[in-house]
Amino acid sequence: MVRRRGSALERVLLSLAPTLAEWQRFKQAIDDFCRNRQWNEPLMLDLQLVCEEWFLNIVKHGYRVDRPDALAGYPPIEVAMWMEGQDELNIRFVDAAPPFDPVAYEAPNLALSAEERQIGGLGIYLIKQKMDNCEYRRIDGRNELILRKNITQAI
């Protein structure tokens, strides 16, 4: 669902099935939100990258969905995007996967070669680098991740 105030997209609220196919619908909502505000392409691409990384992490690692028939019984992933004032973009993910706090996740050692590094963690590192603030909490058996970005420096 998309809420509009006048001609401006005020808030995006999505309920996404935990399947890779839902990424296209999510991506379109991000595109519409950014284009409506006339944000530049690099900012839009950064937001797509961050959202794709976290959405796919939830689907693949949280829900561990690897087959279309595995979706039965999985609750949707709730996503909200909105502006706080004129300069702060907020993106909120809520899922019912097992607890996982990406904020506490240790950054990979980028000084090591790809062969020497442990597998995983680069996506979370990327999210933390692209966003200004990341907050995690576990509420009523669900993960909540809120990502914030000051867009005045990015547009």
Short mmCIF file of N, CA and C in Angstrom, two decimals, residues 11-151:
data_model
loop_
_atom_site.label_atom_id
_atom_site.label_comp_id
_atom_site.label_asym_id
_atom_site.label_seq_id
_atom_site.Cartn_x
_atom_site.Cartn_y
_atom_site.Cartn_z
N ARG A 11 4.10 7.86 2.42
CA ARG A 11 4.59 6.69 3.14
C ARG A 11 4.33 5.46 2.28
N VAL A 12 5.26 4.54 2.32
CA VAL A 12 5.09 3.25 1.66
C VAL A 12 4.93 2.20 2.75
N LEU A 13 3.88 1.41 2.65
CA LEU A 13 3.64 0.29 3.56
C LEU A 13 3.44 -0.95 2.72
N LEU A 14 4.31 -1.94 2.90
CA LEU A 14 4.22 -3.16 2.11
C LEU A 14 4.16 -4.37 3.03
N SER A 15 3.38 -5.34 2.63
CA SER A 15 3.35 -6.65 3.27
C SER A 15 3.80 -7.63 2.20
N LEU A 16 5.02 -8.14 2.35
CA LEU A 16 5.66 -8.94 1.30
C LEU A 16 5.76 -10.40 1.72
N ALA A 17 5.33 -11.27 0.85
CA ALA A 17 5.53 -12.70 1.10
C ALA A 17 7.04 -12.96 1.13
N PRO A 18 7.49 -13.86 1.98
CA PRO A 18 8.93 -14.13 2.06
C PRO A 18 9.41 -14.98 0.89
N THR A 19 9.38 -14.37 -0.28
CA THR A 19 9.83 -15.05 -1.49
C THR A 19 10.65 -14.07 -2.32
N LEU A 20 11.63 -14.60 -3.04
CA LEU A 20 12.51 -13.75 -3.85
C LEU A 20 11.73 -12.98 -4.91
N ALA A 21 10.63 -13.53 -5.37
CA ALA A 21 9.83 -12.87 -6.41
C ALA A 21 9.26 -11.54 -5.93
N GLU A 22 9.08 -11.35 -4.63
CA GLU A 22 8.52 -10.11 -4.09
C GLU A 22 9.50 -8.94 -4.19
N TRP A 23 10.78 -9.24 -4.43
CA TRP A 23 11.75 -8.16 -4.51
C TRP A 23 11.36 -7.16 -5.60
N GLN A 24 10.85 -7.61 -6.72
CA GLN A 24 10.50 -6.69 -7.82
C GLN A 24 9.43 -5.69 -7.39
N ARG A 25 8.45 -6.14 -6.64
CA ARG A 25 7.40 -5.23 -6.15
C ARG A 25 7.98 -4.23 -5.16
N PHE A 26 8.86 -4.70 -4.28
CA PHE A 26 9.52 -3.84 -3.31
C PHE A 26 10.39 -2.81 -4.04
N LYS A 27 11.16 -3.26 -5.01
CA LYS A 27 12.04 -2.37 -5.78
C LYS A 27 11.23 -1.27 -6.47
N GLN A 28 10.08 -1.63 -7.03
CA GLN A 28 9.24 -0.63 -7.70
C GLN A 28 8.74 0.42 -6.71
N ALA A 29 8.40 0.00 -5.50
CA ALA A 29 7.95 0.95 -4.48
C ALA A 29 9.07 1.91 -4.11
N ILE A 30 10.31 1.41 -4.01
CA ILE A 30 11.46 2.27 -3.72
C ILE A 30 11.65 3.27 -4.86
N ASP A 31 11.60 2.77 -6.10
CA ASP A 31 11.76 3.64 -7.27
C ASP A 31 10.72 4.76 -7.26
N ASP A 32 9.45 4.39 -7.03
CA ASP A 32 8.38 5.39 -7.03
C ASP A 32 8.58 6.43 -5.93
N PHE A 33 8.96 5.97 -4.75
CA PHE A 33 9.19 6.85 -3.61
C PHE A 33 10.30 7.86 -3.94
N CYS A 34 11.40 7.38 -4.50
CA CYS A 34 12.54 8.25 -4.82
C CYS A 34 12.24 9.19 -5.99
N ARG A 35 11.64 8.66 -7.04
CA ARG A 35 11.35 9.49 -8.22
C ARG A 35 10.33 10.58 -7.88
N ASN A 36 9.38 10.25 -7.02
CA ASN A 36 8.39 11.23 -6.62
C ASN A 36 9.04 12.42 -5.92
N ARG A 37 10.14 12.19 -5.24
CA ARG A 37 10.87 13.24 -4.54
C ARG A 37 11.99 13.84 -5.39
N GLN A 38 12.13 13.32 -6.60
CA GLN A 38 13.16 13.77 -7.53
C GLN A 38 14.57 13.60 -6.95
N TRP A 39 14.75 12.51 -6.24
CA TRP A 39 16.07 12.20 -5.71
C TRP A 39 16.95 11.68 -6.83
N ASN A 40 18.25 11.87 -6.68
CA ASN A 40 19.17 11.47 -7.75
C ASN A 40 19.32 9.94 -7.81
N GLU A 41 19.82 9.52 -8.96
CA GLU A 41 19.98 8.08 -9.23
C GLU A 41 20.93 7.39 -8.25
N PRO A 42 22.09 7.97 -7.90
CA PRO A 42 22.96 7.28 -6.93
C PRO A 42 22.28 7.01 -5.59
N LEU A 43 21.49 7.95 -5.09
CA LEU A 43 20.77 7.73 -3.84
C LEU A 43 19.75 6.61 -4.00
N MET A 44 19.00 6.64 -5.09
CA MET A 44 18.00 5.60 -5.33
C MET A 44 18.68 4.22 -5.42
N LEU A 45 19.79 4.13 -6.12
CA LEU A 45 20.50 2.85 -6.25
C LEU A 45 21.04 2.37 -4.91
N ASP A 46 21.54 3.29 -4.09
CA ASP A 46 22.00 2.92 -2.75
C ASP A 46 20.85 2.35 -1.92
N LEU A 47 19.69 3.00 -1.98
CA LEU A 47 18.54 2.53 -1.21
C LEU A 47 18.06 1.17 -1.72
N GLN A 48 18.07 0.99 -3.03
CA GLN A 48 17.70 -0.31 -3.59
C GLN A 48 18.66 -1.39 -3.10
N LEU A 49 19.94 -1.09 -3.13
CA LEU A 49 20.96 -2.05 -2.72
C LEU A 49 20.79 -2.45 -1.25
N VAL A 50 20.61 -1.47 -0.39
CA VAL A 50 20.43 -1.72 1.04
C VAL A 50 19.17 -2.55 1.29
N CYS A 51 18.08 -2.15 0.66
CA CYS A 51 16.81 -2.86 0.87
C CYS A 51 16.85 -4.27 0.29
N GLU A 52 17.45 -4.41 -0.87
CA GLU A 52 17.56 -5.75 -1.45
C GLU A 52 18.39 -6.66 -0.56
N GLU A 53 19.49 -6.15 -0.08
CA GLU A 53 20.37 -6.95 0.78
C GLU A 53 19.62 -7.44 2.02
N TRP A 54 18.91 -6.53 2.69
CA TRP A 54 18.25 -6.95 3.93
C TRP A 54 17.04 -7.83 3.65
N PHE A 55 16.25 -7.50 2.63
CA PHE A 55 15.09 -8.32 2.28
C PHE A 55 15.53 -9.74 1.94
N LEU A 56 16.56 -9.88 1.10
CA LEU A 56 17.03 -11.21 0.73
C LEU A 56 17.64 -11.95 1.91
N ASN A 57 18.28 -11.23 2.82
CA ASN A 57 18.79 -11.88 4.04
C ASN A 57 17.65 -12.48 4.86
N ILE A 58 16.58 -11.73 5.00
CA ILE A 58 15.43 -12.25 5.75
C ILE A 58 14.88 -13.50 5.08
N VAL A 59 14.68 -13.42 3.76
CA VAL A 59 14.09 -14.55 3.03
C VAL A 59 15.01 -15.77 3.07
N LYS A 60 16.27 -15.57 2.70
CA LYS A 60 17.19 -16.71 2.56
C LYS A 60 17.71 -17.26 3.88
N HIS A 61 18.07 -16.35 4.80
CA HIS A 61 18.72 -16.80 6.03
C HIS A 61 17.78 -16.82 7.23
N GLY A 62 16.83 -15.87 7.27
CA GLY A 62 15.89 -15.84 8.38
C GLY A 62 14.82 -16.90 8.25
N TYR A 63 14.07 -16.84 7.13
CA TYR A 63 13.02 -17.82 6.89
C TYR A 63 13.56 -19.09 6.23
N ARG A 64 14.77 -19.00 5.68
CA ARG A 64 15.41 -20.12 5.00
C ARG A 64 14.52 -20.69 3.89
N VAL A 65 13.95 -19.78 3.13
CA VAL A 65 13.07 -20.18 2.03
C VAL A 65 13.93 -20.47 0.81
N ASP A 66 13.92 -21.72 0.37
CA ASP A 66 14.66 -22.07 -0.83
C ASP A 66 13.79 -22.80 -1.86
N ARG A 67 12.54 -23.02 -1.52
CA ARG A 67 11.60 -23.65 -2.44
C ARG A 67 10.28 -22.89 -2.39
N PRO A 68 9.59 -22.73 -3.53
CA PRO A 68 8.29 -22.04 -3.51
C PRO A 68 7.28 -22.69 -2.58
N ASP A 69 7.32 -24.03 -2.45
CA ASP A 69 6.35 -24.71 -1.59
C ASP A 69 6.68 -24.58 -0.11
N ALA A 70 7.82 -23.98 0.20
CA ALA A 70 8.23 -23.81 1.60
C ALA A 70 7.57 -22.60 2.25
N LEU A 71 6.81 -21.83 1.50
CA LEU A 71 6.22 -20.60 2.01
C LEU A 71 5.04 -20.81 2.95
N ALA A 72 4.45 -21.97 2.91
CA ALA A 72 3.25 -22.21 3.72
C ALA A 72 3.53 -21.92 5.19
N GLY A 73 2.73 -21.05 5.76
CA GLY A 73 2.84 -20.76 7.18
C GLY A 73 3.79 -19.65 7.56
N TYR A 74 4.57 -19.15 6.62
CA TYR A 74 5.48 -18.05 6.96
C TYR A 74 4.72 -16.73 6.92
N PRO A 75 4.82 -15.94 7.98
CA PRO A 75 4.16 -14.63 7.96
C PRO A 75 4.90 -13.67 7.01
N PRO A 76 4.21 -12.65 6.54
CA PRO A 76 4.83 -11.71 5.61
C PRO A 76 5.92 -10.87 6.28
N ILE A 77 6.72 -10.28 5.45
CA ILE A 77 7.72 -9.30 5.88
C ILE A 77 7.06 -7.94 5.70
N GLU A 78 7.00 -7.18 6.77
CA GLU A 78 6.37 -5.84 6.73
C GLU A 78 7.47 -4.81 6.52
N VAL A 79 7.24 -3.92 5.56
CA VAL A 79 8.20 -2.86 5.26
C VAL A 79 7.47 -1.52 5.23
N ALA A 80 8.07 -0.52 5.85
CA ALA A 80 7.54 0.84 5.80
C ALA A 80 8.68 1.78 5.43
N MET A 81 8.37 2.76 4.59
CA MET A 81 9.32 3.82 4.24
C MET A 81 8.61 5.15 4.42
N TRP A 82 9.27 6.08 5.12
CA TRP A 82 8.68 7.39 5.32
C TRP A 82 9.77 8.40 5.63
N MET A 83 9.41 9.65 5.45
CA MET A 83 10.32 10.74 5.78
C MET A 83 9.98 11.27 7.17
N GLU A 84 11.00 11.54 7.94
CA GLU A 84 10.86 12.21 9.23
C GLU A 84 11.39 13.61 9.00
N GLY A 85 10.49 14.57 8.95
CA GLY A 85 10.89 15.93 8.59
C GLY A 85 11.27 15.99 7.13
N GLN A 86 12.13 16.94 6.78
CA GLN A 86 12.53 17.12 5.39
C GLN A 86 13.77 16.33 5.00
N ASP A 87 14.52 15.82 5.99
CA ASP A 87 15.82 15.27 5.63
C ASP A 87 16.11 13.85 6.10
N GLU A 88 15.23 13.22 6.88
CA GLU A 88 15.56 11.88 7.38
C GLU A 88 14.62 10.83 6.79
N LEU A 89 15.21 9.93 6.01
CA LEU A 89 14.48 8.80 5.47
C LEU A 89 14.54 7.65 6.49
N ASN A 90 13.40 7.02 6.73
CA ASN A 90 13.31 5.87 7.62
C ASN A 90 12.80 4.67 6.82
N ILE A 91 13.44 3.53 7.01
CA ILE A 91 12.98 2.28 6.42
C ILE A 91 12.90 1.26 7.55
N ARG A 92 11.72 0.68 7.73
CA ARG A 92 11.49 -0.25 8.84
C ARG A 92 11.12 -1.62 8.28
N PHE A 93 11.85 -2.64 8.72
CA PHE A 93 11.56 -4.03 8.36
C PHE A 93 11.09 -4.75 9.62
N VAL A 94 10.03 -5.53 9.51
CA VAL A 94 9.56 -6.38 10.61
C VAL A 94 9.35 -7.77 10.04
N ASP A 95 9.93 -8.77 10.70
CA ASP A 95 9.78 -10.15 10.25
C ASP A 95 9.68 -11.08 11.46
N ALA A 96 9.20 -12.29 11.21
CA ALA A 96 9.02 -13.27 12.28
C ALA A 96 10.05 -14.39 12.20
N ALA A 97 11.17 -14.12 11.59
CA ALA A 97 12.26 -15.11 11.52
C ALA A 97 12.90 -15.22 12.92
N PRO A 98 13.76 -16.21 13.11
CA PRO A 98 14.47 -16.31 14.40
C PRO A 98 15.23 -15.02 14.71
N PRO A 99 15.48 -14.74 15.98
CA PRO A 99 16.18 -13.51 16.37
C PRO A 99 17.53 -13.38 15.67
N PHE A 100 17.79 -12.19 15.15
CA PHE A 100 19.10 -11.88 14.57
C PHE A 100 19.29 -10.37 14.61
N ASP A 101 20.33 -9.95 15.29
CA ASP A 101 20.64 -8.52 15.44
C ASP A 101 21.79 -8.16 14.51
N PRO A 102 21.52 -7.57 13.35
CA PRO A 102 22.59 -7.21 12.44
C PRO A 102 23.46 -6.06 12.96
N VAL A 103 22.92 -5.26 13.86
CA VAL A 103 23.68 -4.15 14.42
C VAL A 103 24.86 -4.67 15.24
N ALA A 104 24.65 -5.78 15.92
CA ALA A 104 25.70 -6.36 16.76
C ALA A 104 26.67 -7.23 15.95
N TYR A 105 26.36 -7.46 14.69
CA TYR A 105 27.18 -8.32 13.85
C TYR A 105 28.53 -7.66 13.60
N GLU A 106 29.61 -8.40 13.81
CA GLU A 106 30.95 -7.86 13.64
C GLU A 106 31.28 -7.62 12.17
N ALA A 107 31.91 -6.50 11.90
CA ALA A 107 32.32 -6.18 10.52
C ALA A 107 33.38 -7.17 10.06
N PRO A 108 33.33 -7.56 8.80
CA PRO A 108 34.36 -8.47 8.30
C PRO A 108 35.71 -7.77 8.23
N ASN A 109 36.76 -8.54 8.32
CA ASN A 109 38.11 -8.00 8.22
C ASN A 109 38.43 -7.82 6.74
N LEU A 110 38.29 -6.60 6.26
CA LEU A 110 38.50 -6.34 4.84
C LEU A 110 39.97 -6.33 4.45
N ALA A 111 40.86 -6.38 5.43
CA ALA A 111 42.29 -6.44 5.14
C ALA A 111 42.69 -7.84 4.66
N LEU A 112 41.86 -8.84 4.97
CA LEU A 112 42.14 -10.20 4.53
C LEU A 112 41.70 -10.37 3.08
N SER A 113 42.32 -11.31 2.39
CA SER A 113 41.90 -11.60 1.03
C SER A 113 40.54 -12.30 1.07
N ALA A 114 39.87 -12.35 -0.05
CA ALA A 114 38.55 -13.00 -0.12
C ALA A 114 38.64 -14.46 0.32
N GLU A 115 39.72 -15.12 -0.01
CA GLU A 115 39.90 -16.53 0.36
C GLU A 115 40.08 -16.70 1.86
N GLU A 116 40.67 -15.71 2.53
CA GLU A 116 40.95 -15.80 3.96
C GLU A 116 39.76 -15.39 4.84
N ARG A 117 38.87 -14.57 4.30
CA ARG A 117 37.72 -14.08 5.07
C ARG A 117 36.68 -15.16 5.24
N GLN A 118 35.94 -15.07 6.36
CA GLN A 118 34.80 -15.94 6.56
C GLN A 118 33.71 -15.56 5.57
N ILE A 119 32.91 -16.54 5.19
CA ILE A 119 31.80 -16.28 4.28
C ILE A 119 30.72 -15.51 5.05
N GLY A 120 30.14 -14.52 4.39
CA GLY A 120 29.04 -13.77 4.98
C GLY A 120 29.49 -12.49 5.66
N GLY A 121 28.53 -11.65 5.92
CA GLY A 121 28.78 -10.42 6.66
C GLY A 121 29.00 -9.19 5.81
N LEU A 122 29.33 -9.35 4.53
CA LEU A 122 29.58 -8.17 3.70
C LEU A 122 28.31 -7.36 3.46
N GLY A 123 27.18 -8.03 3.35
CA GLY A 123 25.92 -7.32 3.13
C GLY A 123 25.56 -6.44 4.31
N ILE A 124 25.71 -6.96 5.50
CA ILE A 124 25.42 -6.18 6.71
C ILE A 124 26.40 -5.01 6.81
N TYR A 125 27.65 -5.26 6.50
CA TYR A 125 28.66 -4.20 6.50
C TYR A 125 28.26 -3.10 5.51
N LEU A 126 27.81 -3.50 4.32
CA LEU A 126 27.39 -2.54 3.30
C LEU A 126 26.21 -1.71 3.79
N ILE A 127 25.23 -2.35 4.40
CA ILE A 127 24.06 -1.63 4.93
C ILE A 127 24.51 -0.57 5.94
N LYS A 128 25.39 -0.96 6.85
CA LYS A 128 25.86 -0.02 7.87
C LYS A 128 26.65 1.13 7.26
N GLN A 129 27.35 0.87 6.15
CA GLN A 129 28.13 1.92 5.49
C GLN A 129 27.23 2.90 4.73
N LYS A 130 26.18 2.41 4.14
CA LYS A 130 25.30 3.24 3.31
C LYS A 130 24.28 4.04 4.13
N MET A 131 23.90 3.53 5.30
CA MET A 131 22.90 4.20 6.12
C MET A 131 23.58 4.95 7.26
N ASP A 132 22.91 5.96 7.80
CA ASP A 132 23.49 6.75 8.89
C ASP A 132 23.23 6.13 10.25
N ASN A 133 22.17 5.36 10.37
CA ASN A 133 21.82 4.76 11.66
C ASN A 133 21.05 3.48 11.42
N CYS A 134 21.37 2.46 12.20
CA CYS A 134 20.67 1.17 12.14
C CYS A 134 20.30 0.78 13.57
N GLU A 135 19.03 0.49 13.79
CA GLU A 135 18.56 0.10 15.12
C GLU A 135 17.81 -1.22 15.01
N TYR A 136 18.12 -2.13 15.92
CA TYR A 136 17.45 -3.43 15.96
C TYR A 136 16.80 -3.62 17.32
N ARG A 137 15.66 -4.29 17.30
CA ARG A 137 15.06 -4.75 18.56
C ARG A 137 14.16 -5.94 18.26
N ARG A 138 13.95 -6.72 19.27
CA ARG A 138 13.08 -7.89 19.18
C ARG A 138 11.84 -7.56 19.98
N ILE A 139 10.68 -7.59 19.31
CA ILE A 139 9.43 -7.23 19.96
C ILE A 139 8.39 -8.31 19.66
N ASP A 140 7.81 -8.87 20.71
CA ASP A 140 6.73 -9.85 20.56
C ASP A 140 7.09 -10.95 19.56
N GLY A 141 8.30 -11.47 19.66
CA GLY A 141 8.71 -12.57 18.81
C GLY A 141 9.02 -12.19 17.38
N ARG A 142 9.23 -10.90 17.13
CA ARG A 142 9.52 -10.44 15.77
C ARG A 142 10.76 -9.55 15.78
N ASN A 143 11.49 -9.61 14.69
CA ASN A 143 12.65 -8.74 14.48
C ASN A 143 12.17 -7.42 13.90
N GLU A 144 12.73 -6.34 14.40
CA GLU A 144 12.47 -5.02 13.83
C GLU A 144 13.81 -4.35 13.56
N LEU A 145 14.03 -3.95 12.33
CA LEU A 145 15.23 -3.22 11.96
C LEU A 145 14.79 -1.91 11.34
N ILE A 146 15.29 -0.81 11.91
CA ILE A 146 14.99 0.51 11.37
C ILE A 146 16.30 1.10 10.85
N LEU A 147 16.28 1.48 9.59
CA LEU A 147 17.42 2.10 8.94
C LEU A 147 17.10 3.56 8.69
N ARG A 148 18.06 4.44 8.98
CA ARG A 148 17.84 5.87 8.79
C ARG A 148 18.96 6.45 7.93
N LYS A 149 18.56 7.41 7.10
CA LYS A 149 19.52 8.08 6.22
C LYS A 149 19.18 9.55 6.12
N ASN A 150 20.17 10.39 6.38
CA ASN A 150 20.01 11.83 6.14
C ASN A 150 20.21 12.07 4.66
N ILE A 151 19.15 12.41 3.97
CA ILE A 151 19.22 12.50 2.53
C ILE A 151 19.69 13.85 2.02
#
